[in-house]
PDB file of C-alpha atoms in Angstrom:
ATOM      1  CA  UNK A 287      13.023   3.840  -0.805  1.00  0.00           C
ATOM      2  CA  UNK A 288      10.921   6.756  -0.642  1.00  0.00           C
ATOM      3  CA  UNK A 289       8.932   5.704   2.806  1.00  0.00           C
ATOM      4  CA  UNK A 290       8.625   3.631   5.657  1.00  0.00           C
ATOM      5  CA  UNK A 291       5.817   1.604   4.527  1.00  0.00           C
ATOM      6  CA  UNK A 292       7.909   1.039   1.888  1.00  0.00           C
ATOM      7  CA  UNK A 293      10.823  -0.604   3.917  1.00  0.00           C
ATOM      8  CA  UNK A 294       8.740  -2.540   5.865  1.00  0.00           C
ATOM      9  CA  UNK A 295       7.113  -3.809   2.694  1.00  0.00           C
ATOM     10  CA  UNK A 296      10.050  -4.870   1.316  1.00  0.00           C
ATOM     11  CA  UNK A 297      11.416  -6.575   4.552  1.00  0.00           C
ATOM     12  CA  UNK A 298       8.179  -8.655   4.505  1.00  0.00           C
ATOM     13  CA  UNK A 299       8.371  -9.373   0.977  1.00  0.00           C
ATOM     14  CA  UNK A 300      11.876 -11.080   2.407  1.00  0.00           C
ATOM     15  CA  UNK A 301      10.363 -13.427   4.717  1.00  0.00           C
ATOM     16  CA  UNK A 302      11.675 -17.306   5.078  1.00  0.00           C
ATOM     17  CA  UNK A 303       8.336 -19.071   6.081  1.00  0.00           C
ATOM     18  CA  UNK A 304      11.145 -22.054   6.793  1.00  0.00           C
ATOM     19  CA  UNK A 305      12.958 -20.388   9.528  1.00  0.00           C
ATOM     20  CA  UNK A 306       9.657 -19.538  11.147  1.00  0.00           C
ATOM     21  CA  UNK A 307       8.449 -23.119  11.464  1.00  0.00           C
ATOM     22  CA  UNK A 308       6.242 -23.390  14.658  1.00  0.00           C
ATOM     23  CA  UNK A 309       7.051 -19.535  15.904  1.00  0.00           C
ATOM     24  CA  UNK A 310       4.850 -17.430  17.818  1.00  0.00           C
ATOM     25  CA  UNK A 311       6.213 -13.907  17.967  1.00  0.00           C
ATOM     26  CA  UNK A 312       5.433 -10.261  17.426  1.00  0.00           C
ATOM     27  CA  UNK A 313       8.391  -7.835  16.838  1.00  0.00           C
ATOM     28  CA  UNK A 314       7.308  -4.436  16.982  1.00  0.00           C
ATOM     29  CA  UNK A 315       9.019  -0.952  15.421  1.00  0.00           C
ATOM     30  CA  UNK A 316       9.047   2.400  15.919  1.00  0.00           C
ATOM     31  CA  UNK A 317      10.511   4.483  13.483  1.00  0.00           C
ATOM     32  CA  UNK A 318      11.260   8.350  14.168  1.00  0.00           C
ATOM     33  CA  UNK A 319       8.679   7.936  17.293  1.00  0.00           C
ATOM     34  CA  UNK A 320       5.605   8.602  15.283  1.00  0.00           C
ATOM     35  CA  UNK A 321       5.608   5.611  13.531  1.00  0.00           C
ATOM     36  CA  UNK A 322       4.686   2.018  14.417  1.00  0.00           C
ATOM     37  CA  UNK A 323       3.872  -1.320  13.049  1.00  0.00           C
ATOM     38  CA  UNK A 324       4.852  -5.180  14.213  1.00  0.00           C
ATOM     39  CA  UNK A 325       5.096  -8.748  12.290  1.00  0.00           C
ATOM     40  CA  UNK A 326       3.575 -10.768  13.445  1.00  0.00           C
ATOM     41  CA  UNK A 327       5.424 -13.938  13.117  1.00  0.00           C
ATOM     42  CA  UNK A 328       2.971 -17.133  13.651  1.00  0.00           C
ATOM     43  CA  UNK A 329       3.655 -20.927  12.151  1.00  0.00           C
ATOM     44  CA  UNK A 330       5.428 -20.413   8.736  1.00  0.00           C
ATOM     45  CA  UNK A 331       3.477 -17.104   8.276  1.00  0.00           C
ATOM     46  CA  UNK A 332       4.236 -13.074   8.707  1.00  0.00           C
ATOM     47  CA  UNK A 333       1.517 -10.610   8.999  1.00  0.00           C
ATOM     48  CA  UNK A 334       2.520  -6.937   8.620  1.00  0.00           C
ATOM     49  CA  UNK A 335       0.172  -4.708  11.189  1.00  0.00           C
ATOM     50  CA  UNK A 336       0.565  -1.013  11.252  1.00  0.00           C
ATOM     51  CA  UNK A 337       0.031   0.784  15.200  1.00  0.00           C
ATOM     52  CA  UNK A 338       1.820   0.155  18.312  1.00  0.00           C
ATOM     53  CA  UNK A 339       1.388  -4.287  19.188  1.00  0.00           C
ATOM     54  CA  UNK A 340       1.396  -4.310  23.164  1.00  0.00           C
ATOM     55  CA  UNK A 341       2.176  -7.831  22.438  1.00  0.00           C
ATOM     56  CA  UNK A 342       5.463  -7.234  21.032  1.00  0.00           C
ATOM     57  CA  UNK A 343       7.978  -9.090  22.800  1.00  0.00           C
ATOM     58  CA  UNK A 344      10.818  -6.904  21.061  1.00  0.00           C
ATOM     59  CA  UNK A 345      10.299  -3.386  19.812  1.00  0.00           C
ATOM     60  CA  UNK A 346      13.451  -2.501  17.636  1.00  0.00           C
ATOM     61  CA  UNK A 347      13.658   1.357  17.949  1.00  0.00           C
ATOM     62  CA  UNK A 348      15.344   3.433  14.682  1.00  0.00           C
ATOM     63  CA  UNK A 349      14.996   6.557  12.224  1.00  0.00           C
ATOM     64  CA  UNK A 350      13.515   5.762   8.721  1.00  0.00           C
ATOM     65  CA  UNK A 351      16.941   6.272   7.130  1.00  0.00           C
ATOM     66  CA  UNK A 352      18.584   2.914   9.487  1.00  0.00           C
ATOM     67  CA  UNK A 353      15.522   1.206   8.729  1.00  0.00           C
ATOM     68  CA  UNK A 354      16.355   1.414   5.128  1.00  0.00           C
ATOM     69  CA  UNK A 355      19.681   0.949   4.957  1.00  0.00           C
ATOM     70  CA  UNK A 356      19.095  -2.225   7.124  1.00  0.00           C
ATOM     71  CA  UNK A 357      16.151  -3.565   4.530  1.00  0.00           C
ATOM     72  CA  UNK A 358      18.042  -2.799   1.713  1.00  0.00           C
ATOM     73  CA  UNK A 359      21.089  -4.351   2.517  1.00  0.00           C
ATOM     74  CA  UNK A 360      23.874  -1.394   2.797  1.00  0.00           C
ATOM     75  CA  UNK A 361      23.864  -1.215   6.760  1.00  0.00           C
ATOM     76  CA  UNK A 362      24.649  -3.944   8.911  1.00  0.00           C
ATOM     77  CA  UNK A 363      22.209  -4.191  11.924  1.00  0.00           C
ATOM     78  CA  UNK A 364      24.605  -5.518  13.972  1.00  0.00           C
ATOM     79  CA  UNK A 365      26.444  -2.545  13.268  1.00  0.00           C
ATOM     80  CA  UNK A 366      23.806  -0.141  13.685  1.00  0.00           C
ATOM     81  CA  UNK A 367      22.791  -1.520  17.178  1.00  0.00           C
ATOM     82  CA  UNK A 368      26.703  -0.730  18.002  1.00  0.00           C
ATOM     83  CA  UNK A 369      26.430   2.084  16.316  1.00  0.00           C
ATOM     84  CA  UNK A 370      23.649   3.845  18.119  1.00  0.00           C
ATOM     85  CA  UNK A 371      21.535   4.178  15.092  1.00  0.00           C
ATOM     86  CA  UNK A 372      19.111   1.094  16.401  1.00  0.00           C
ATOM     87  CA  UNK A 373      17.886   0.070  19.917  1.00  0.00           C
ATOM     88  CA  UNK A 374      15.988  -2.971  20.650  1.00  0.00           C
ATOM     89  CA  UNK A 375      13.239  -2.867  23.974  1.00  0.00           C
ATOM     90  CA  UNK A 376      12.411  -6.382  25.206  1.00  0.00           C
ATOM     91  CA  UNK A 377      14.407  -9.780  24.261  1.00  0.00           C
ATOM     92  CA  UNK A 378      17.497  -8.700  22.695  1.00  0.00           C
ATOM     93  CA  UNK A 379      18.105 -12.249  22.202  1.00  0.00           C
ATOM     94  CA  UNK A 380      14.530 -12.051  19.664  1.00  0.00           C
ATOM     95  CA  UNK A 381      15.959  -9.470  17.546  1.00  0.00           C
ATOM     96  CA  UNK A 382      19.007 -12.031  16.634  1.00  0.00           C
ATOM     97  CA  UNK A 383      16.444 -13.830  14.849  1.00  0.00           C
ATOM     98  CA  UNK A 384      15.689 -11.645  12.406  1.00  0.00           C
ATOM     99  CA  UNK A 385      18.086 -11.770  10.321  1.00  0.00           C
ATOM    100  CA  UNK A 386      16.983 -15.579  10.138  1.00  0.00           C
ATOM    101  CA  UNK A 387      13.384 -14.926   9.178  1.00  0.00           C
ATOM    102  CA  UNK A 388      14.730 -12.036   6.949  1.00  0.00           C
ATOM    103  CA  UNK A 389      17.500 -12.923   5.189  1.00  0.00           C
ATOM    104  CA  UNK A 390      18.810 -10.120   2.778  1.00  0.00           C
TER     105      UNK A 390
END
């Protein structure tokens, strides 16, 4: 992938509207600290903002190169957040979810 807009397009473009049946959450990133953006995750829909969401209830923290691995299938974030290589800032228990509202 040649950016992070990129990734995050392509993690959207994974979305289950299914598993986010009556959901009202905001996950935000930042990727290599100078970029952010959040999904917002609201009834069956995902909206993809770019900037820093004070509403996030989960920022997941990483460098462009995790984040694509992770979207693109070859790293395992479960691995990566034991790995160092990702961090999560609010309700760890919200970043579980993820991988249910973006299957890969």
């Amino acid at each position: 992938m040649t950016s992070v807009a990129d990734a995050v397009q392509a993690m959207q473009a994974k979305f289950n509207p299914a598993a986010a049946a009556g959901l009202d959450l905001v996950f935000g990133f930042r990727i290599d600290d100078s970029k952010h953006f959040s999904l917002v995750v609201k009834d069956s829909t995902c909206e993809l903002k770019e900037g820093e969401n004070p509403d996030a209830q989960v920022t997941l923290v990483m460098d462009g190169e995790t984040l694509d691995g992770i979207v693109s299938g070859e790293t395992d974030g479960m691995q990566a957040f034991m790995g160092g290589k990702l961090r999560a800032e609010g309700d760890m228990m919200l970043a579980m979810k993820l991988s249910e509202l973006f299957p890969a």
